[in-house]
Amino acid sequence: MKCIPIIRSELKNHGITEGISEMIVTTGFEHPNAAPIGIIWKNDRLFLRLFKGSRTYRNLEHENFFAGNITSNPLVYVRSAFTDLSRSNFVYISFEIPDASDPENVKQVDVPVLSNGDGFVIFQCMQRKYSENALFIDVCPVCSKMTARSAFGTFINRGFNSVIDATVHLTRYRETHDPKYIELIRYHQGIIQRCGRPEDKEALLFLKKKLIEFSEETL
Amino acid sequence: MKCIPIIRSELKNHGITEGISEMIVTTGFEHPNAAPIGIIWKNDRLFLRLFKGSRTYRNLEHENFFAGNITSNPLVYVRSAFTDLSRSNFVYISFEIPDASDPENVKQVDVPVLSNGDGFVIFQCMQRKYSENALFIDVCPVCSKMTARSAFGTFINRGFNSVIDATVHLTRYRETHDPKYIELIRYHQGIIQRCGRPEDKEALLFLKKKLIEFSEETL
């Protein structure tokens, strides 16, 4: 694969913004996995915070490359947050990087990406730090690729945005069972119903089913 | 200007989604004006709903073309919602359309667009319908143009998205002074502070100042 090398000062040109950039992180040299994760750009540091117990956490403990995928498909967000995507959602891409042990040579790296994403950025894991419940990894963008499909930007759809917010709240509800998250999900449900695309409403249905499932766990 | 003609079935390729697509609508043959407005795509109909009293309402009562601008600049959203953007924020673009009265010929149309936007779609106003408080205009996309800057898509920033939501709530607060909108703005403020870019935080400050201004009106 040919992808565009990224210069650190040009992060913005590759869709990475200060604050938190939400992406679908794909990992797994052998068994591909996807999860919605925000990459944090704060005080000139670019890093991931991964919670213990997640597949991404386990994979990135020893894998040094992963992809951050861009997609406007809300179903990929909600499904990858709460279930395993099937193998057909992934494709492995190969790219070459300078070989650290032999600078004259390059070595080939394979990383899974979403097969129907709008584009991706490949990141390299640099330093890892463990806290009690999380793994912090400083990351460095290596290269990026955009599919033609998204050559034209997209107007903002508040319904899609609310799917992302509701997904975040539902992951917290699953952990804490705090009813305040149900209230917040209800608020975003209203926006999805008013402003969303058909696929956003389908994603909402998925979230509502999962919410019932997680609620029953406490009974 | 050369821009890409739009075939109705290809709306999605031009960034227009089913449901509501939020854009900065620019109008005004003589005095350019900008306002954040959602274009509604529902049941195969593409239309605007403009509230009485707004500048966009007055302009589009008699103007037949306008632009829907894409921008990831939150300050343009909040400023155009509550103040008049200065003349330097606009540039007029000219394009040719078939002359309805003389199909052999073309006529030139000038429309204001944002000078620093990421791209725009030109729309033509078709049918207008008036209700007591609003003007409904069926619109038809004519052509679109994307600037190179956004050739790469952007990851989702929940902070930016929350600026849009908070702006919507503040416009409603201005009308109704219902304190429930203050609660919602506060919720989005939390997301902007956690996830937003520096410019999203600057937009939040602007919204908070306006909120105080509108609150004082009721004292």
GROMACS .gro file of C-alpha atoms in nm:
model
  438
    1MET     CA    1   0.000   0.000   0.000
    2LYS     CA    2   0.111   0.353  -0.070
    3CYS     CA    3   0.010   0.597   0.193
    4ILE     CA    4   0.107   0.955   0.265
    5PRO     CA    5   0.381   0.993   0.529
    6ILE     CA    6   0.275   1.223   0.811
    7ILE     CA    7   0.484   1.510   0.942
    8ARG     CA    8   0.396   1.579   1.303
    9SER     CA    9   0.325   1.948   1.239
   10GLU     CA   10   0.071   1.851   0.975
   11LEU     CA   11  -0.151   1.635   1.195
   12LYS     CA   12  -0.449   1.857   1.119
   13ASN     CA   13  -0.422   1.784   0.749
   14HIS     CA   14  -0.476   1.420   0.833
   15GLY     CA   15  -0.795   1.481   1.024
   16ILE     CA   16  -0.644   1.468   1.373
   17THR     CA   17  -0.756   1.755   1.591
   18GLU     CA   18  -0.642   1.892   1.926
   19GLY     CA   19  -0.852   1.766   2.212
   20ILE     CA   20  -0.995   1.420   2.145
   21SER     CA   21  -1.033   1.270   1.797
   22GLU     CA   22  -1.283   0.987   1.794
   23MET     CA   23  -1.187   0.698   1.568
   24ILE     CA   24  -1.242   0.328   1.521
   25VAL     CA   25  -0.916   0.174   1.636
   26THR     CA   26  -0.835  -0.154   1.460
   27THR     CA   27  -0.575  -0.390   1.601
   28GLY     CA   28  -0.485  -0.760   1.594
   29PHE     CA   29  -0.209  -0.915   1.382
   30GLU     CA   30  -0.395  -1.245   1.381
   31HIS     CA   31  -0.755  -1.177   1.483
   32PRO     CA   32  -0.868  -0.830   1.383
   33ASN     CA   33  -1.062  -0.625   1.636
   34ALA     CA   34  -1.230  -0.285   1.623
   35ALA     CA   35  -1.329  -0.045   1.900
   36PRO     CA   36  -1.431   0.322   1.909
   37ILE     CA   37  -1.155   0.508   2.094
   38GLY     CA   38  -1.058   0.874   2.124
   39ILE     CA   39  -0.699   0.970   2.058
   40ILE     CA   40  -0.598   1.250   2.291
   41TRP     CA   41  -0.387   1.543   2.171
   42LYS     CA   42  -0.305   1.751   2.475
   43ASN     CA   43  -0.006   1.971   2.559
   44ASP     CA   44   0.179   1.856   2.246
   45ARG     CA   45   0.137   1.491   2.344
   46LEU     CA   46  -0.060   1.244   2.135
   47PHE     CA   47  -0.172   0.939   2.331
   48LEU     CA   48  -0.426   0.666   2.390
   49ARG     CA   49  -0.584   0.571   2.720
   50LEU     CA   50  -0.696   0.209   2.713
   51PHE     CA   51  -0.902   0.050   2.986
   52LYS     CA   52  -0.793  -0.279   3.136
   53GLY     CA   53  -0.986  -0.579   3.011
   54SER     CA   54  -1.049  -0.450   2.659
   55ARG     CA   55  -0.924  -0.636   2.354
   56THR     CA   56  -0.749  -0.321   2.230
   57TYR     CA   57  -0.564  -0.303   2.563
   58ARG     CA   58  -0.446  -0.662   2.531
   59ASN     CA   59  -0.346  -0.626   2.165
   60LEU     CA   60  -0.158  -0.301   2.206
   61GLU     CA   61   0.040  -0.432   2.500
   62HIS     CA   62   0.261  -0.608   2.245
   63GLU     CA   63   0.162  -0.481   1.898
   64ASN     CA   64   0.341  -0.168   1.780
   65PHE     CA   65   0.115  -0.051   1.500
   66PHE     CA   66  -0.257   0.009   1.472
   67ALA     CA   67  -0.500   0.200   1.251
   68GLY     CA   68  -0.737   0.483   1.342
   69ASN     CA   69  -1.025   0.458   1.095
   70ILE     CA   70  -1.260   0.734   0.980
   71THR     CA   71  -1.616   0.631   0.911
   72SER     CA   72  -1.952   0.803   0.896
   73ASN     CA   73  -2.126   0.468   0.942
   74PRO     CA   74  -2.294   0.481   1.285
   75LEU     CA   75  -2.353   0.104   1.290
   76VAL     CA   76  -1.979   0.044   1.292
   77TYR     CA   77  -1.955   0.268   1.599
   78VAL     CA   78  -2.228   0.101   1.800
   79ARG     CA   79  -2.145  -0.256   1.696
   80SER     CA   80  -1.773  -0.227   1.756
   81ALA     CA   81  -1.843  -0.072   2.098
   82PHE     CA   82  -2.054  -0.363   2.221
   83THR     CA   83  -1.990  -0.666   1.997
   84ASP     CA   84  -1.718  -0.820   1.783
   85LEU     CA   85  -1.726  -0.718   1.417
   86SER     CA   86  -1.710  -1.014   1.181
   87ARG     CA   87  -1.394  -1.088   0.985
   88SER     CA   88  -1.546  -0.952   0.660
   89ASN     CA   89  -1.540  -0.599   0.806
   90PHE     CA   90  -1.160  -0.598   0.798
   91VAL     CA   91  -0.886  -0.603   0.543
   92TYR     CA   92  -0.514  -0.622   0.615
   93ILE     CA   93  -0.294  -0.356   0.459
   94SER     CA   94   0.081  -0.382   0.426
   95PHE     CA   95   0.323  -0.094   0.438
   96GLU     CA   96   0.696  -0.052   0.472
   97ILE     CA   97   0.883   0.125   0.749
   98PRO     CA   98   1.256   0.179   0.802
   99ASP     CA   99   1.401  -0.115   0.994
  100ALA     CA  100   1.525   0.018   1.329
  101SER     CA  101   1.788  -0.256   1.362
  102ASP     CA  102   1.917  -0.205   1.008
  103PRO     CA  103   1.855   0.152   0.882
  104GLU     CA  104   1.956   0.060   0.528
  105ASN     CA  105   1.660  -0.169   0.500
  106VAL     CA  106   1.285  -0.151   0.531
  107LYS     CA  107   1.055  -0.400   0.693
  108GLN     CA  108   0.696  -0.481   0.609
  109VAL     CA  109   0.416  -0.432   0.857
  110ASP     CA  110   0.058  -0.562   0.829
  111VAL     CA  111  -0.225  -0.387   1.006
  112PRO     CA  112  -0.602  -0.450   0.990
  113VAL     CA  113  -0.822  -0.161   0.878
  114LEU     CA  114  -1.198  -0.134   0.821
  115SER     CA  115  -1.279  -0.266   0.474
  116ASN     CA  116  -1.554  -0.006   0.426
  117GLY     CA  117  -1.405   0.289   0.611
  118ASP     CA  118  -1.358   0.635   0.461
  119GLY     CA  119  -0.987   0.639   0.535
  120PHE     CA  120  -0.738   0.568   0.809
  121VAL     CA  121  -0.423   0.684   0.980
  122ILE     CA  122  -0.158   0.429   1.083
  123PHE     CA  123  -0.007   0.497   1.424
  124GLN     CA  124   0.305   0.359   1.586
  125CYS     CA  125   0.310   0.291   1.961
  126MET     CA  126   0.599   0.464   2.131
  127GLN     CA  127   0.610   0.469   2.510
  128ARG     CA  128   0.375   0.268   2.733
  129LYS     CA  129   0.279   0.354   3.089
  130TYR     CA  130   0.053   0.151   3.315
  131SER     CA  131  -0.177   0.283   3.582
  132GLU     CA  132  -0.397   0.063   3.802
  133ASN     CA  133  -0.684   0.047   3.553
  134ALA     CA  134  -0.544   0.178   3.229
  135LEU     CA  135  -0.261   0.167   2.981
  136PHE     CA  136  -0.138   0.499   2.840
  137ILE     CA  137   0.045   0.477   2.508
  138ASP     CA  138   0.219   0.770   2.340
  139VAL     CA  139   0.155   0.729   1.970
  140CYS     CA  140   0.306   0.870   1.656
  141PRO     CA  141   0.119   0.889   1.322
  142VAL     CA  142   0.308   0.712   1.045
  143CYS     CA  143   0.098   0.752   0.733
  144SER     CA  144  -0.259   0.801   0.618
  145LYS     CA  145  -0.486   0.703   0.335
  146MET     CA  146  -0.819   0.845   0.229
  147THR     CA  147  -1.066   0.670   0.003
  148ALA     CA  148  -1.206   0.864  -0.294
  149ARG     CA  149  -1.559   0.835  -0.153
  150SER     CA  150  -1.500   1.115   0.091
  151ALA     CA  151  -1.326   1.356  -0.143
  152PHE     CA  152  -1.613   1.591  -0.070
  153GLY     CA  153  -1.658   1.690   0.292
  154THR     CA  154  -1.982   1.626   0.470
  155PHE     CA  155  -2.224   1.865   0.630
  156ILE     CA  156  -2.281   1.810   0.998
  157ASN     CA  157  -2.556   1.568   1.095
  158ARG     CA  158  -2.646   1.617   1.462
  159GLY     CA  159  -2.817   1.277   1.458
  160PHE     CA  160  -2.492   1.097   1.372
  161ASN     CA  161  -2.306   1.300   1.633
  162SER     CA  162  -2.565   1.201   1.891
  163VAL     CA  163  -2.508   0.833   1.811
  164ILE     CA  164  -2.143   0.882   1.913
  165ASP     CA  165  -2.240   1.059   2.235
  166ALA     CA  166  -2.506   0.802   2.321
  167THR     CA  167  -2.254   0.521   2.260
  168VAL     CA  168  -2.012   0.680   2.506
  169HIS     CA  169  -2.288   0.710   2.767
  170LEU     CA  170  -2.397   0.351   2.715
  171THR     CA  171  -2.043   0.218   2.769
  172ARG     CA  172  -2.044   0.408   3.100
  173TYR     CA  173  -2.390   0.282   3.190
  174ARG     CA  174  -2.269  -0.073   3.130
  175GLU     CA  175  -1.991  -0.016   3.385
  176THR     CA  176  -2.175   0.184   3.650
  177HIS     CA  177  -2.551   0.129   3.597
  178ASP     CA  178  -2.591   0.495   3.694
  179PRO     CA  179  -2.937   0.607   3.573
  180LYS     CA  180  -2.805   0.952   3.479
  181TYR     CA  181  -2.665   0.790   3.164
  182ILE     CA  182  -3.011   0.669   3.069
  183GLU     CA  183  -3.133   1.031   3.087
  184LEU     CA  184  -2.848   1.146   2.863
  185ILE     CA  185  -2.912   0.865   2.613
  186ARG     CA  186  -3.279   0.972   2.604
  187TYR     CA  187  -3.179   1.329   2.526
  188HIS     CA  188  -2.961   1.214   2.236
  189GLN     CA  189  -3.236   0.979   2.120
  190GLY     CA  190  -3.453   1.288   2.058
  191ILE     CA  191  -3.186   1.447   1.837
  192ILE     CA  192  -3.127   1.121   1.645
  193GLN     CA  193  -3.500   1.091   1.575
  194ARG     CA  194  -3.528   1.454   1.462
  195CYS     CA  195  -3.203   1.500   1.268
  196GLY     CA  196  -3.060   1.155   1.197
  197ARG     CA  197  -3.024   0.954   0.878
  198PRO     CA  198  -3.196   0.614   0.848
  199GLU     CA  199  -2.869   0.446   0.952
  200ASP     CA  200  -2.848   0.666   1.263
  201LYS     CA  201  -3.196   0.553   1.363
  202GLU     CA  202  -3.093   0.192   1.308
  203ALA     CA  203  -2.791   0.249   1.532
  204LEU     CA  204  -3.025   0.398   1.794
  205LEU     CA  205  -3.234   0.080   1.790
  206PHE     CA  206  -2.919  -0.124   1.846
  207LEU     CA  207  -2.824   0.097   2.143
  208LYS     CA  208  -3.173   0.068   2.292
  209LYS     CA  209  -3.159  -0.311   2.272
  210LYS     CA  210  -2.819  -0.310   2.442
  211LEU     CA  211  -2.950  -0.072   2.707
  212ILE     CA  212  -3.230  -0.317   2.792
  213GLU     CA  213  -2.976  -0.599   2.803
  214PHE     CA  214  -2.746  -0.409   3.041
  215SER     CA  215  -3.042  -0.298   3.257
  216GLU     CA  216  -3.156  -0.657   3.300
  217GLU     CA  217  -2.815  -0.745   3.440
  218THR     CA  218  -2.899  -0.548   3.753
  219LEU     CA  219  -3.234  -0.718   3.816
  220MET     CA  220  -1.606   2.951  -1.118
  221LYS     CA  221  -1.615   2.588  -1.223
  222CYS     CA  222  -1.811   2.372  -0.992
  223ILE     CA  223  -1.936   2.015  -1.018
  224PRO     CA  224  -2.300   1.984  -1.133
  225ILE     CA  225  -2.507   1.778  -0.891
  226ILE     CA  226  -2.733   1.492  -0.993
  227ARG     CA  227  -3.014   1.455  -0.743
  228SER     CA  228  -2.941   1.085  -0.683
  229GLU     CA  229  -2.585   1.175  -0.590
  230LEU     CA  230  -2.665   1.413  -0.307
  231LYS     CA  231  -2.468   1.200  -0.063
  232ASN     CA  232  -2.150   1.245  -0.265
  233HIS     CA  233  -2.183   1.617  -0.204
  234GLY     CA  234  -2.203   1.583   0.170
  235ILE     CA  235  -2.582   1.615   0.200
  236THR     CA  236  -2.734   1.349   0.422
  237GLU     CA  237  -3.089   1.233   0.487
  238GLY     CA  238  -3.236   1.390   0.797
  239ILE     CA  239  -3.095   1.734   0.867
  240SER     CA  240  -2.763   1.859   0.726
  241GLU     CA  241  -2.630   2.152   0.925
  242MET     CA  242  -2.464   2.420   0.712
  243ILE     CA  243  -2.379   2.788   0.714
  244VAL     CA  244  -2.626   2.936   0.467
  245THR     CA  245  -2.495   3.246   0.291
  246THR     CA  246  -2.731   3.481   0.109
  247GLY     CA  247  -2.752   3.845  -0.003
  248PHE     CA  248  -2.686   3.969  -0.353
  249GLU     CA  249  -2.581   4.307  -0.213
  250HIS     CA  250  -2.507   4.262   0.156
  251PRO     CA  251  -2.381   3.914   0.235
  252ASN     CA  252  -2.523   3.738   0.539
  253ALA     CA  253  -2.447   3.404   0.705
  254ALA     CA  254  -2.656   3.190   0.939
  255PRO     CA  255  -2.633   2.830   1.059
  256ILE     CA  256  -2.933   2.646   0.916
  257GLY     CA  257  -3.022   2.280   0.871
  258ILE     CA  258  -3.136   2.162   0.531
  259ILE     CA  259  -3.402   1.897   0.571
  260TRP     CA  260  -3.410   1.587   0.350
  261LYS     CA  261  -3.726   1.400   0.435
  262ASN     CA  262  -3.950   1.175   0.225
  263ASP     CA  263  -3.754   1.256  -0.092
  264ARG     CA  264  -3.806   1.628  -0.036
  265LEU     CA  265  -3.518   1.868   0.022
  266PHE     CA  266  -3.624   2.190   0.191
  267LEU     CA  267  -3.543   2.479   0.421
  268ARG     CA  268  -3.756   2.606   0.708
  269LEU     CA  269  -3.680   2.972   0.778
  270PHE     CA  270  -3.817   3.159   1.076
  271LYS     CA  271  -3.985   3.493   1.025
  272GLY     CA  272  -3.772   3.790   1.117
  273SER     CA  273  -3.438   3.638   1.017
  274ARG     CA  274  -3.220   3.795   0.751
  275THR     CA  275  -3.207   3.465   0.560
  276TYR     CA  276  -3.589   3.464   0.553
  277ARG     CA  277  -3.599   3.814   0.409
  278ASN     CA  278  -3.324   3.748   0.153
  279LEU     CA  279  -3.464   3.418   0.030
  280GLU     CA  280  -3.812   3.561  -0.018
  281HIS     CA  281  -3.681   3.708  -0.343
  282GLU     CA  282  -3.334   3.561  -0.407
  283ASN     CA  283  -3.328   3.234  -0.598
  284PHE     CA  284  -2.979   3.106  -0.521
  285PHE     CA  285  -2.784   3.060  -0.201
  286ALA     CA  286  -2.484   2.864  -0.077
  287GLY     CA  287  -2.465   2.598   0.195
  288ASN     CA  288  -2.112   2.617   0.333
  289ILE     CA  289  -1.913   2.344   0.505
  290THR     CA  290  -1.681   2.456   0.780
  291SER     CA  291  -1.516   2.298   1.081
  292ASN     CA  292  -1.461   2.643   1.233
  293PRO     CA  293  -1.684   2.664   1.542
  294LEU     CA  294  -1.644   3.042   1.569
  295VAL     CA  295  -1.818   3.086   1.235
  296TYR     CA  296  -2.111   2.884   1.373
  297VAL     CA  297  -2.153   3.076   1.694
  298ARG     CA  298  -2.083   3.420   1.548
  299SER     CA  299  -2.312   3.381   1.250
  300ALA     CA  300  -2.587   3.255   1.482
  301PHE     CA  301  -2.585   3.562   1.704
  302THR     CA  302  -2.404   3.845   1.522
  303ASP     CA  303  -2.335   3.971   1.170
  304LEU     CA  304  -2.013   3.842   1.015
  305SER     CA  305  -1.799   4.119   0.869
  306ARG     CA  306  -1.772   4.164   0.494
  307SER     CA  307  -1.421   4.011   0.488
  308ASN     CA  308  -1.567   3.671   0.574
  309PHE     CA  309  -1.739   3.652   0.236
  310VAL     CA  310  -1.641   3.628  -0.125
  311TYR     CA  311  -1.880   3.636  -0.419
  312ILE     CA  312  -1.857   3.351  -0.665
  313SER     CA  313  -2.002   3.359  -1.016
  314PHE     CA  314  -2.140   3.063  -1.203
  315GLU     CA  315  -2.347   3.007  -1.513
  316ILE     CA  316  -2.688   2.844  -1.535
  317PRO     CA  317  -2.913   2.779  -1.836
  318ASP     CA  318  -3.134   3.083  -1.895
  319ALA     CA  319  -3.496   2.971  -1.840
  320SER     CA  320  -3.635   3.237  -2.075
  321ASP     CA  321  -3.386   3.156  -2.349
  322PRO     CA  322  -3.263   2.793  -2.329
  323GLU     CA  323  -2.994   2.854  -2.591
  324ASN     CA  324  -2.821   3.093  -2.358
  325VAL     CA  325  -2.671   3.088  -2.012
  326LYS     CA  326  -2.694   3.357  -1.750
  327GLN     CA  327  -2.450   3.445  -1.480
  328VAL     CA  328  -2.538   3.427  -1.113
  329ASP     CA  329  -2.338   3.568  -0.820
  330VAL     CA  330  -2.370   3.419  -0.476
  331PRO     CA  331  -2.177   3.495  -0.155
  332VAL     CA  332  -1.988   3.209   0.007
  333LEU     CA  333  -1.763   3.194   0.314
  334SER     CA  334  -1.412   3.303   0.215
  335ASN     CA  335  -1.253   3.053   0.453
  336GLY     CA  336  -1.500   2.766   0.429
  337ASP     CA  337  -1.404   2.408   0.343
  338GLY     CA  338  -1.644   2.394   0.051
  339PHE     CA  339  -1.999   2.474  -0.047
  340VAL     CA  340  -2.304   2.358  -0.237
  341ILE     CA  341  -2.507   2.609  -0.440
  342PHE     CA  342  -2.882   2.559  -0.410
  343GLN     CA  343  -3.165   2.696  -0.618
  344CYS     CA  344  -3.495   2.790  -0.451
  345MET     CA  345  -3.788   2.618  -0.616
  346GLN     CA  346  -4.128   2.640  -0.448
  347ARG     CA  347  -4.202   2.868  -0.152
  348LYS     CA  348  -4.476   2.812   0.104
  349TYR     CA  349  -4.562   3.040   0.392
  350SER     CA  350  -4.696   2.938   0.732
  351GLU     CA  351  -4.775   3.184   1.010
  352ASN     CA  352  -4.420   3.194   1.146
  353ALA     CA  353  -4.206   3.032   0.881
  354LEU     CA  354  -4.120   3.012   0.515
  355PHE     CA  355  -4.069   2.666   0.365
  356ILE     CA  356  -3.860   2.656   0.049
  357ASP     CA  357  -3.807   2.345  -0.162
  358VAL     CA  358  -3.449   2.360  -0.279
  359CYS     CA  359  -3.250   2.191  -0.551
  360PRO     CA  360  -2.869   2.156  -0.539
  361VAL     CA  361  -2.705   2.302  -0.848
  362CYS     CA  362  -2.334   2.250  -0.806
  363SER     CA  363  -2.068   2.208  -0.541
  364LYS     CA  364  -1.707   2.295  -0.481
  365MET     CA  365  -1.463   2.161  -0.228
  366THR     CA  366  -1.140   2.330  -0.127
  367ALA     CA  367  -0.822   2.123  -0.129
  368ARG     CA  368  -0.775   2.177   0.245
  369SER     CA  369  -1.032   1.912   0.328
  370ALA     CA  370  -0.918   1.646   0.087
  371PHE     CA  371  -0.860   1.430   0.391
  372GLY     CA  372  -1.163   1.362   0.607
  373THR     CA  373  -1.164   1.449   0.970
  374PHE     CA  374  -1.203   1.234   1.276
  375ILE     CA  375  -1.497   1.318   1.495
  376ASN     CA  376  -1.444   1.579   1.764
  377ARG     CA  377  -1.725   1.561   2.018
  378GLY     CA  378  -1.627   1.906   2.142
  379PHE     CA  379  -1.695   2.065   1.803
  380ASN     CA  380  -2.022   1.873   1.776
  381SER     CA  381  -2.123   2.003   2.117
  382VAL     CA  382  -2.062   2.361   2.002
  383ILE     CA  383  -2.326   2.304   1.732
  384ASP     CA  384  -2.573   2.154   1.981
  385ALA     CA  385  -2.512   2.429   2.236
  386THR     CA  386  -2.564   2.692   1.965
  387VAL     CA  387  -2.901   2.542   1.877
  388HIS     CA  388  -3.002   2.541   2.245
  389LEU     CA  389  -2.890   2.902   2.291
  390THR     CA  390  -3.098   3.023   1.995
  391ARG     CA  391  -3.398   2.857   2.163
  392TYR     CA  392  -3.310   3.004   2.500
  393ARG     CA  393  -3.298   3.349   2.340
  394GLU     CA  394  -3.656   3.298   2.217
  395THR     CA  395  -3.811   3.126   2.518
  396HIS     CA  396  -3.586   3.194   2.820
  397ASP     CA  397  -3.669   2.839   2.927
  398PRO     CA  398  -3.404   2.733   3.186
  399LYS     CA  399  -3.399   2.376   3.049
  400TYR     CA  400  -3.180   2.509   2.768
  401ILE     CA  401  -2.927   2.638   3.021
  402GLU     CA  402  -2.902   2.286   3.164
  403LEU     CA  403  -2.843   2.142   2.815
  404ILE     CA  404  -2.579   2.406   2.735
  405ARG     CA  405  -2.406   2.315   3.062
  406TYR     CA  406  -2.400   1.948   2.963
  407HIS     CA  407  -2.241   2.032   2.627
  408GLN     CA  408  -1.999   2.270   2.798
  409GLY     CA  409  -1.856   1.968   2.983
  410ILE     CA  410  -1.794   1.783   2.656
  411ILE     CA  411  -1.638   2.090   2.492
  412GLN     CA  412  -1.400   2.132   2.786
  413ARG     CA  413  -1.304   1.762   2.783
  414CYS     CA  414  -1.287   1.689   2.411
  415GLY     CA  415  -1.277   2.021   2.224
  416ARG     CA  416  -1.005   2.194   2.030
  417PRO     CA  417  -0.881   2.540   2.142
  418GLU     CA  418  -1.120   2.699   1.891
  419ASP     CA  419  -1.413   2.502   2.034
  420LYS     CA  420  -1.332   2.637   2.379
  421GLU     CA  421  -1.314   2.989   2.235
  422ALA     CA  422  -1.658   2.934   2.078
  423LEU     CA  423  -1.786   2.815   2.417
  424LEU     CA  424  -1.669   3.142   2.577
  425PHE     CA  425  -1.858   3.334   2.310
  426LEU     CA  426  -2.174   3.132   2.382
  427LYS     CA  427  -2.140   3.187   2.757
  428LYS     CA  428  -2.113   3.564   2.708
  429LYS     CA  429  -2.422   3.559   2.488
  430LEU     CA  430  -2.605   3.347   2.744
  431ILE     CA  431  -2.538   3.610   3.011
  432GLU     CA  432  -2.656   3.882   2.770
  433PHE     CA  433  -2.980   3.699   2.694
  434SER     CA  434  -3.035   3.616   3.062
  435GLU     CA  435  -3.005   3.982   3.158
  436GLU     CA  436  -3.285   4.065   2.913
  437THR     CA  437  -3.530   3.894   3.147
  438LEU     CA  438  -3.419   4.084   3.459
   0.00000   0.00000   0.00000
